[in-house]
Amino acid sequence: MMRSFGRLCAVMLFSLPASAQSLTLVELNCENLFDCRNDSLKQDEEYLPEATRHWTSRRYWRKLNNIAQELLSTCDDGIPDLIALCEVENDTVMHDLTKRSLLRNAGYEYVMTDSPDLRGIDVALLYSPFSFAPVRNCRIRITPVGGMRPTRDILYVCGLTVTGDTLHVFVVHAPSRYGGERYSRPFRMAVADRLCQSVDSLQMVAADAHILIAGDFNDEADGPVLKEICKHRLRNLTKDARSSDSVRGTYRYKGQWGSIDHVLGSRSIYTKVDTAFIHAPKFLLEEETLYGGYRPRRTYNGMKYQQGYSDHLPLVVKIRF
């Protein structure tokens, strides 16, 4: 049944006119999108009904629908073609998000990793079969360096766009700054090095390859990790992305906005970017009483459940082919 549906989508995909076609990509760190069942092989005990957070089925489904609402709100004229997600636990979560939440009528399919991350969090790519047809995908394993815990795989997906172009997409969630930025920097550099090896291999075969990289890099645009990645004929498409005067990044920590989420592209991509912005409607924000201003409305404030969305805001990039 799924194969027949895929063939039908491919026929519809390439029967569309190639003129004035665009592709919209959204990137979002979902902030701990866990189901509420125990995985004995992972450290997911914090997100169980009997745990301190009381992560019940009701809260889980509210979170799924909140994320779905957030993603659907990023486009005024349809739905995003591609959605790169970080901090999703497993296939069950992705199935529930795409087939049983408010996203269920959008028709999304997905590809995700199955990483050795100790908590069990992974990355995923949602795609609309009517605008992107995957040809192949793989999970790129990161070899830990000294002192580094097992981390998320990089997801690689190669597919065809409406115009018949081949598009290479990487989804990344680099290690956090736990222990301090300088201490943890080698861990993120290990991810960057492995990513750049793959990018270099693609560009050796096709110098003008269409490459998109999206995810949470836990590094600012002018940080050492992003600077190293951009040396490989890539440009940060969202370096100057903004939303409003009150929102100047995708993440806020101790009253300071920062942008640790990024979308990067190869030369053949960044010359075609139409718009790139941080999506920050009022319903995704809350007042920050301690420091003033606003911050993303997250699911928990400390251990207090507040029915929020995520501690990150989405990035939106629209490309015209």
PDB file of N, CA and C in Angstrom, residues 76-150:
ATOM      1  N   ASP A  76       2.051  30.458   5.753  1.00  0.00           N
ATOM      2  CA  ASP A  76       0.742  31.062   5.491  1.00  0.00           C
ATOM      3  C   ASP A  76       0.084  30.492   4.240  1.00  0.00           C
ATOM      4  N   ASP A  77       0.884  29.878   3.393  1.00  0.00           N
ATOM      5  CA  ASP A  77       0.382  29.423   2.082  1.00  0.00           C
ATOM      6  C   ASP A  77       0.643  27.940   1.865  1.00  0.00           C
ATOM      7  N   GLY A  78       0.159  27.121   2.794  1.00  0.00           N
ATOM      8  CA  GLY A  78       0.351  25.680   2.660  1.00  0.00           C
ATOM      9  C   GLY A  78       1.083  25.121   3.866  1.00  0.00           C
ATOM     10  N   ILE A  79       1.901  24.102   3.630  1.00  0.00           N
ATOM     11  CA  ILE A  79       2.668  23.469   4.693  1.00  0.00           C
ATOM     12  C   ILE A  79       4.135  23.441   4.306  1.00  0.00           C
ATOM     13  N   PRO A  80       5.049  23.343   5.273  1.00  0.00           N
ATOM     14  CA  PRO A  80       6.467  23.206   4.936  1.00  0.00           C
ATOM     15  C   PRO A  80       6.721  21.938   4.121  1.00  0.00           C
ATOM     16  N   ASP A  81       7.655  22.018   3.194  1.00  0.00           N
ATOM     17  CA  ASP A  81       8.004  20.836   2.393  1.00  0.00           C
ATOM     18  C   ASP A  81       8.900  19.889   3.177  1.00  0.00           C
ATOM     19  N   LEU A  82       9.817  20.455   3.948  1.00  0.00           N
ATOM     20  CA  LEU A  82      10.765  19.673   4.741  1.00  0.00           C
ATOM     21  C   LEU A  82      10.797  20.233   6.156  1.00  0.00           C
ATOM     22  N   ILE A  83      10.868  19.336   7.143  1.00  0.00           N
ATOM     23  CA  ILE A  83      10.946  19.753   8.547  1.00  0.00           C
ATOM     24  C   ILE A  83      12.052  18.943   9.214  1.00  0.00           C
ATOM     25  N   ALA A  84      13.088  19.636   9.674  1.00  0.00           N
ATOM     26  CA  ALA A  84      14.189  18.993  10.386  1.00  0.00           C
ATOM     27  C   ALA A  84      13.937  19.124  11.880  1.00  0.00           C
ATOM     28  N   LEU A  85      13.834  17.989  12.579  1.00  0.00           N
ATOM     29  CA  LEU A  85      13.505  17.984  14.004  1.00  0.00           C
ATOM     30  C   LEU A  85      14.655  17.420  14.833  1.00  0.00           C
ATOM     31  N   CYS A  86      14.900  18.048  15.980  1.00  0.00           N
ATOM     32  CA  CYS A  86      15.854  17.542  16.960  1.00  0.00           C
ATOM     33  C   CYS A  86      15.112  17.193  18.252  1.00  0.00           C
ATOM     34  N   GLU A  87      15.706  16.308  19.040  1.00  0.00           N
ATOM     35  CA  GLU A  87      15.159  15.862  20.328  1.00  0.00           C
ATOM     36  C   GLU A  87      13.813  15.160  20.190  1.00  0.00           C
ATOM     37  N   VAL A  88      13.774  14.168  19.315  1.00  0.00           N
ATOM     38  CA  VAL A  88      12.625  13.261  19.217  1.00  0.00           C
ATOM     39  C   VAL A  88      13.105  11.877  19.626  1.00  0.00           C
ATOM     40  N   GLU A  89      12.292  11.175  20.396  1.00  0.00           N
ATOM     41  CA  GLU A  89      12.805   9.958  21.035  1.00  0.00           C
ATOM     42  C   GLU A  89      12.896   8.753  20.112  1.00  0.00           C
ATOM     43  N   ASN A  90      11.839   8.440  19.386  1.00  0.00           N
ATOM     44  CA  ASN A  90      11.839   7.165  18.674  1.00  0.00           C
ATOM     45  C   ASN A  90      10.788   7.147  17.558  1.00  0.00           C
ATOM     46  N   ASP A  91      10.673   6.010  16.920  1.00  0.00           N
ATOM     47  CA  ASP A  91       9.740   5.852  15.813  1.00  0.00           C
ATOM     48  C   ASP A  91       8.286   5.996  16.262  1.00  0.00           C
ATOM     49  N   THR A  92       7.977   5.557  17.475  1.00  0.00           N
ATOM     50  CA  THR A  92       6.616   5.703  17.991  1.00  0.00           C
ATOM     51  C   THR A  92       6.203   7.163  18.046  1.00  0.00           C
ATOM     52  N   VAL A  93       7.101   7.991  18.547  1.00  0.00           N
ATOM     53  CA  VAL A  93       6.830   9.424  18.644  1.00  0.00           C
ATOM     54  C   VAL A  93       6.610  10.024  17.257  1.00  0.00           C
ATOM     55  N   MET A  94       7.448   9.652  16.305  1.00  0.00           N
ATOM     56  CA  MET A  94       7.328  10.219  14.965  1.00  0.00           C
ATOM     57  C   MET A  94       6.066   9.732  14.267  1.00  0.00           C
ATOM     58  N   HIS A  95       5.699   8.482  14.488  1.00  0.00           N
ATOM     59  CA  HIS A  95       4.449   7.966  13.912  1.00  0.00           C
ATOM     60  C   HIS A  95       3.252   8.718  14.500  1.00  0.00           C
ATOM     61  N   ASP A  96       3.259   8.903  15.814  1.00  0.00           N
ATOM     62  CA  ASP A  96       2.151   9.623  16.447  1.00  0.00           C
ATOM     63  C   ASP A  96       2.080  11.064  15.964  1.00  0.00           C
ATOM     64  N   LEU A  97       3.231  11.704  15.791  1.00  0.00           N
ATOM     65  CA  LEU A  97       3.253  13.099  15.344  1.00  0.00           C
ATOM     66  C   LEU A  97       2.717  13.231  13.924  1.00  0.00           C
ATOM     67  N   THR A  98       3.152  12.354  13.026  1.00  0.00           N
ATOM     68  CA  THR A  98       2.782  12.512  11.616  1.00  0.00           C
ATOM     69  C   THR A  98       1.429  11.898  11.276  1.00  0.00           C
ATOM     70  N   LYS A  99       1.007  10.876  12.012  1.00  0.00           N
ATOM     71  CA  LYS A  99      -0.221  10.150  11.640  1.00  0.00           C
ATOM     72  C   LYS A  99      -1.386  10.319  12.599  1.00  0.00           C
ATOM     73  N   ARG A 100      -1.132  10.830  13.818  1.00  0.00           N
ATOM     74  CA  ARG A 100      -2.212  10.849  14.807  1.00  0.00           C
ATOM     75  C   ARG A 100      -2.405  12.202  15.495  1.00  0.00           C
ATOM     76  N   SER A 101      -1.526  13.147  15.228  1.00  0.00           N
ATOM     77  CA  SER A 101      -1.657  14.473  15.827  1.00  0.00           C
ATOM     78  C   SER A 101      -2.358  15.416  14.848  1.00  0.00           C
ATOM     79  N   LEU A 102      -2.293  16.711  15.122  1.00  0.00           N
ATOM     80  CA  LEU A 102      -2.873  17.708  14.229  1.00  0.00           C
ATOM     81  C   LEU A 102      -2.186  17.735  12.858  1.00  0.00           C
ATOM     82  N   LEU A 103      -1.055  17.057  12.739  1.00  0.00           N
ATOM     83  CA  LEU A 103      -0.360  16.958  11.449  1.00  0.00           C
ATOM     84  C   LEU A 103      -0.903  15.838  10.565  1.00  0.00           C
ATOM     85  N   ARG A 104      -1.845  15.061  11.066  1.00  0.00           N
ATOM     86  CA  ARG A 104      -2.219  13.813  10.389  1.00  0.00           C
ATOM     87  C   ARG A 104      -2.771  14.026   8.979  1.00  0.00           C
ATOM     88  N   ASN A 105      -3.384  15.171   8.710  1.00  0.00           N
ATOM     89  CA  ASN A 105      -3.938  15.410   7.374  1.00  0.00           C
ATOM     90  C   ASN A 105      -2.935  16.051   6.413  1.00  0.00           C
ATOM     91  N   ALA A 106      -1.729  16.321   6.893  1.00  0.00           N
ATOM     92  CA  ALA A 106      -0.718  16.957   6.047  1.00  0.00           C
ATOM     93  C   ALA A 106      -0.035  15.967   5.116  1.00  0.00           C
ATOM     94  N   GLY A 107      -0.102  14.668   5.455  1.00  0.00           N
ATOM     95  CA  GLY A 107       0.468  13.650   4.578  1.00  0.00           C
ATOM     96  C   GLY A 107       1.962  13.452   4.702  1.00  0.00           C
ATOM     97  N   TYR A 108       2.561  13.914   5.802  1.00  0.00           N
ATOM     98  CA  TYR A 108       4.010  13.801   5.948  1.00  0.00           C
ATOM     99  C   TYR A 108       4.465  12.346   6.124  1.00  0.00           C
ATOM    100  N   GLU A 109       5.608  12.061   5.521  1.00  0.00           N
ATOM    101  CA  GLU A 109       6.367  10.855   5.818  1.00  0.00           C
ATOM    102  C   GLU A 109       7.638  11.302   6.536  1.00  0.00           C
ATOM    103  N   TYR A 110       8.417  10.364   7.041  1.00  0.00           N
ATOM    104  CA  TYR A 110       9.601  10.772   7.794  1.00  0.00           C
ATOM    105  C   TYR A 110      10.709   9.735   7.703  1.00  0.00           C
ATOM    106  N   VAL A 111      11.919  10.209   7.969  1.00  0.00           N
ATOM    107  CA  VAL A 111      13.105   9.370   8.137  1.00  0.00           C
ATOM    108  C   VAL A 111      13.761   9.829   9.425  1.00  0.00           C
ATOM    109  N   MET A 112      14.275   8.894  10.224  1.00  0.00           N
ATOM    110  CA  MET A 112      14.918   9.303  11.471  1.00  0.00           C
ATOM    111  C   MET A 112      16.100   8.410  11.794  1.00  0.00           C
ATOM    112  N   THR A 113      16.885   8.822  12.775  1.00  0.00           N
ATOM    113  CA  THR A 113      18.046   8.064  13.207  1.00  0.00           C
ATOM    114  C   THR A 113      17.669   7.133  14.365  1.00  0.00           C
ATOM    115  N   ASP A 114      18.592   6.228  14.676  1.00  0.00           N
ATOM    116  CA  ASP A 114      18.488   5.367  15.858  1.00  0.00           C
ATOM    117  C   ASP A 114      19.871   5.380  16.490  1.00  0.00           C
ATOM    118  N   SER A 115      20.129   6.423  17.256  1.00  0.00           N
ATOM    119  CA  SER A 115      21.477   6.741  17.710  1.00  0.00           C
ATOM    120  C   SER A 115      21.839   6.060  19.024  1.00  0.00           C
ATOM    121  N   PRO A 116      23.140   6.054  19.381  1.00  0.00           N
ATOM    122  CA  PRO A 116      23.566   5.518  20.674  1.00  0.00           C
ATOM    123  C   PRO A 116      23.464   6.527  21.812  1.00  0.00           C
ATOM    124  N   ASP A 117      22.822   7.684  21.565  1.00  0.00           N
ATOM    125  CA  ASP A 117      22.633   8.691  22.611  1.00  0.00           C
ATOM    126  C   ASP A 117      22.058   8.029  23.867  1.00  0.00           C
ATOM    127  N   LEU A 118      22.636   8.322  25.020  1.00  0.00           N
ATOM    128  CA  LEU A 118      22.271   7.615  26.239  1.00  0.00           C
ATOM    129  C   LEU A 118      20.823   7.848  26.651  1.00  0.00           C
ATOM    130  N   ARG A 119      20.294   9.044  26.384  1.00  0.00           N
ATOM    131  CA  ARG A 119      18.909   9.342  26.745  1.00  0.00           C
ATOM    132  C   ARG A 119      17.931   8.855  25.679  1.00  0.00           C
ATOM    133  N   GLY A 120      18.449   8.510  24.517  1.00  0.00           N
ATOM    134  CA  GLY A 120      17.576   7.988  23.473  1.00  0.00           C
ATOM    135  C   GLY A 120      16.979   9.038  22.562  1.00  0.00           C
ATOM    136  N   ILE A 121      17.544  10.249  22.554  1.00  0.00           N
ATOM    137  CA  ILE A 121      16.983  11.276  21.674  1.00  0.00           C
ATOM    138  C   ILE A 121      17.684  11.258  20.317  1.00  0.00           C
ATOM    139  N   ASP A 122      16.909  11.560  19.280  1.00  0.00           N
ATOM    140  CA  ASP A 122      17.392  11.455  17.907  1.00  0.00           C
ATOM    141  C   ASP A 122      16.953  12.649  17.081  1.00  0.00           C
ATOM    142  N   VAL A 123      17.281  12.597  15.793  1.00  0.00           N
ATOM    143  CA  VAL A 123      16.859  13.623  14.845  1.00  0.00           C
ATOM    144  C   VAL A 123      16.014  12.968  13.760  1.00  0.00           C
ATOM    145  N   ALA A 124      15.215  13.791  13.079  1.00  0.00           N
ATOM    146  CA  ALA A 124      14.323  13.256  12.048  1.00  0.00           C
ATOM    147  C   ALA A 124      14.119  14.301  10.957  1.00  0.00           C
ATOM    148  N   LEU A 125      13.734  13.822   9.793  1.00  0.00           N
ATOM    149  CA  LEU A 125      13.339  14.700   8.697  1.00  0.00           C
ATOM    150  C   LEU A 125      11.946  14.304   8.246  1.00  0.00           C
ATOM    151  N   LEU A 126      10.996  15.245   8.370  1.00  0.00           N
ATOM    152  CA  LEU A 126       9.661  15.072   7.800  1.00  0.00           C
ATOM    153  C   LEU A 126       9.689  15.642   6.394  1.00  0.00           C
ATOM    154  N   TYR A 127       8.981  14.993   5.485  1.00  0.00           N
ATOM    155  CA  TYR A 127       8.924  15.502   4.116  1.00  0.00           C
ATOM    156  C   TYR A 127       7.528  15.272   3.542  1.00  0.00           C
ATOM    157  N   SER A 128       7.120  16.219   2.709  1.00  0.00           N
ATOM    158  CA  SER A 128       5.867  16.059   1.981  1.00  0.00           C
ATOM    159  C   SER A 128       6.165  15.292   0.699  1.00  0.00           C
ATOM    160  N   PRO A 129       5.540  14.138   0.489  1.00  0.00           N
ATOM    161  CA  PRO A 129       5.809  13.348  -0.726  1.00  0.00           C
ATOM    162  C   PRO A 129       5.425  14.082  -2.010  1.00  0.00           C
ATOM    163  N   PHE A 130       4.650  15.150  -1.892  1.00  0.00           N
ATOM    164  CA  PHE A 130       4.229  15.890  -3.069  1.00  0.00           C
ATOM    165  C   PHE A 130       5.262  16.916  -3.511  1.00  0.00           C
ATOM    166  N   SER A 131       6.312  17.119  -2.701  1.00  0.00           N
ATOM    167  CA  SER A 131       7.342  18.083  -3.092  1.00  0.00           C
ATOM    168  C   SER A 131       8.760  17.571  -2.929  1.00  0.00           C
ATOM    169  N   PHE A 132       8.924  16.391  -2.295  1.00  0.00           N
ATOM    170  CA  PHE A 132      10.257  15.820  -2.121  1.00  0.00           C
ATOM    171  C   PHE A 132      10.144  14.306  -2.135  1.00  0.00           C
ATOM    172  N   ALA A 133      10.950  13.670  -2.985  1.00  0.00           N
ATOM    173  CA  ALA A 133      10.926  12.212  -3.119  1.00  0.00           C
ATOM    174  C   ALA A 133      12.291  11.645  -2.737  1.00  0.00           C
ATOM    175  N   PRO A 134      12.432  11.077  -1.533  1.00  0.00           N
ATOM    176  CA  PRO A 134      13.718  10.512  -1.115  1.00  0.00           C
ATOM    177  C   PRO A 134      14.171   9.374  -2.019  1.00  0.00           C
ATOM    178  N   VAL A 135      15.462   9.366  -2.275  1.00  0.00           N
ATOM    179  CA  VAL A 135      16.073   8.307  -3.075  1.00  0.00           C
ATOM    180  C   VAL A 135      16.864   7.362  -2.180  1.00  0.00           C
ATOM    181  N   ARG A 136      17.581   7.937  -1.234  1.00  0.00           N
ATOM    182  CA  ARG A 136      18.341   7.113  -0.281  1.00  0.00           C
ATOM    183  C   ARG A 136      18.576   7.925   0.987  1.00  0.00           C
ATOM    184  N   ASN A 137      18.896   7.215   2.058  1.00  0.00           N
ATOM    185  CA  ASN A 137      19.216   7.884   3.319  1.00  0.00           C
ATOM    186  C   ASN A 137      20.143   7.004   4.132  1.00  0.00           C
ATOM    187  N   CYS A 138      20.858   7.614   5.056  1.00  0.00           N
ATOM    188  CA  CYS A 138      21.728   6.843   5.943  1.00  0.00           C
ATOM    189  C   CYS A 138      21.953   7.625   7.230  1.00  0.00           C
ATOM    190  N   ARG A 139      22.403   6.908   8.245  1.00  0.00           N
ATOM    191  CA  ARG A 139      22.722   7.515   9.526  1.00  0.00           C
ATOM    192  C   ARG A 139      24.231   7.542   9.662  1.00  0.00           C
ATOM    193  N   ILE A 140      24.789   8.706   9.904  1.00  0.00           N
ATOM    194  CA  ILE A 140      26.236   8.874   9.992  1.00  0.00           C
ATOM    195  C   ILE A 140      26.638   8.851  11.461  1.00  0.00           C
ATOM    196  N   ARG A 141      27.346   7.813  11.858  1.00  0.00           N
ATOM    197  CA  ARG A 141      27.735   7.620  13.250  1.00  0.00           C
ATOM    198  C   ARG A 141      28.949   8.491  13.601  1.00  0.00           C
ATOM    199  N   ILE A 142      28.931   9.056  14.800  1.00  0.00           N
ATOM    200  CA  ILE A 142      30.023   9.897  15.280  1.00  0.00           C
ATOM    201  C   ILE A 142      30.915   9.081  16.209  1.00  0.00           C
ATOM    202  N   THR A 143      32.208   9.016  15.901  1.00  0.00           N
ATOM    203  CA  THR A 143      33.156   8.322  16.765  1.00  0.00           C
ATOM    204  C   THR A 143      33.530   9.244  17.919  1.00  0.00           C
ATOM    205  N   PRO A 144      33.231   8.862  19.175  1.00  0.00           N
ATOM    206  CA  PRO A 144      33.522   9.753  20.306  1.00  0.00           C
ATOM    207  C   PRO A 144      35.013  10.016  20.467  1.00  0.00           C
ATOM    208  N   VAL A 145      35.351  11.249  20.833  1.00  0.00           N
ATOM    209  CA  VAL A 145      36.722  11.592  21.209  1.00  0.00           C
ATOM    210  C   VAL A 145      36.830  11.494  22.722  1.00  0.00           C
ATOM    211  N   GLY A 146      38.014  11.733  23.262  1.00  0.00           N
ATOM    212  CA  GLY A 146      38.249  11.556  24.686  1.00  0.00           C
ATOM    213  C   GLY A 146      37.270  12.305  25.581  1.00  0.00           C
ATOM    214  N   GLY A 147      36.627  11.590  26.498  1.00  0.00           N
ATOM    215  CA  GLY A 147      35.698  12.194  27.440  1.00  0.00           C
ATOM    216  C   GLY A 147      34.303  12.424  26.898  1.00  0.00           C
ATOM    217  N   MET A 148      34.055  12.067  25.650  1.00  0.00           N
ATOM    218  CA  MET A 148      32.774  12.342  24.997  1.00  0.00           C
ATOM    219  C   MET A 148      31.825  11.152  25.140  1.00  0.00           C
ATOM    220  N   ARG A 149      30.600  11.436  25.508  1.00  0.00           N
ATOM    221  CA  ARG A 149      29.587  10.396  25.583  1.00  0.00           C
ATOM    222  C   ARG A 149      29.048  10.095  24.186  1.00  0.00           C
ATOM    223  N   PRO A 150      28.470   8.916  23.967  1.00  0.00           N
ATOM    224  CA  PRO A 150      27.832   8.636  22.672  1.00  0.00           C
ATOM    225  C   PRO A 150      26.796   9.710  22.351  1.00  0.00           C
TER     226      PRO A 150
END
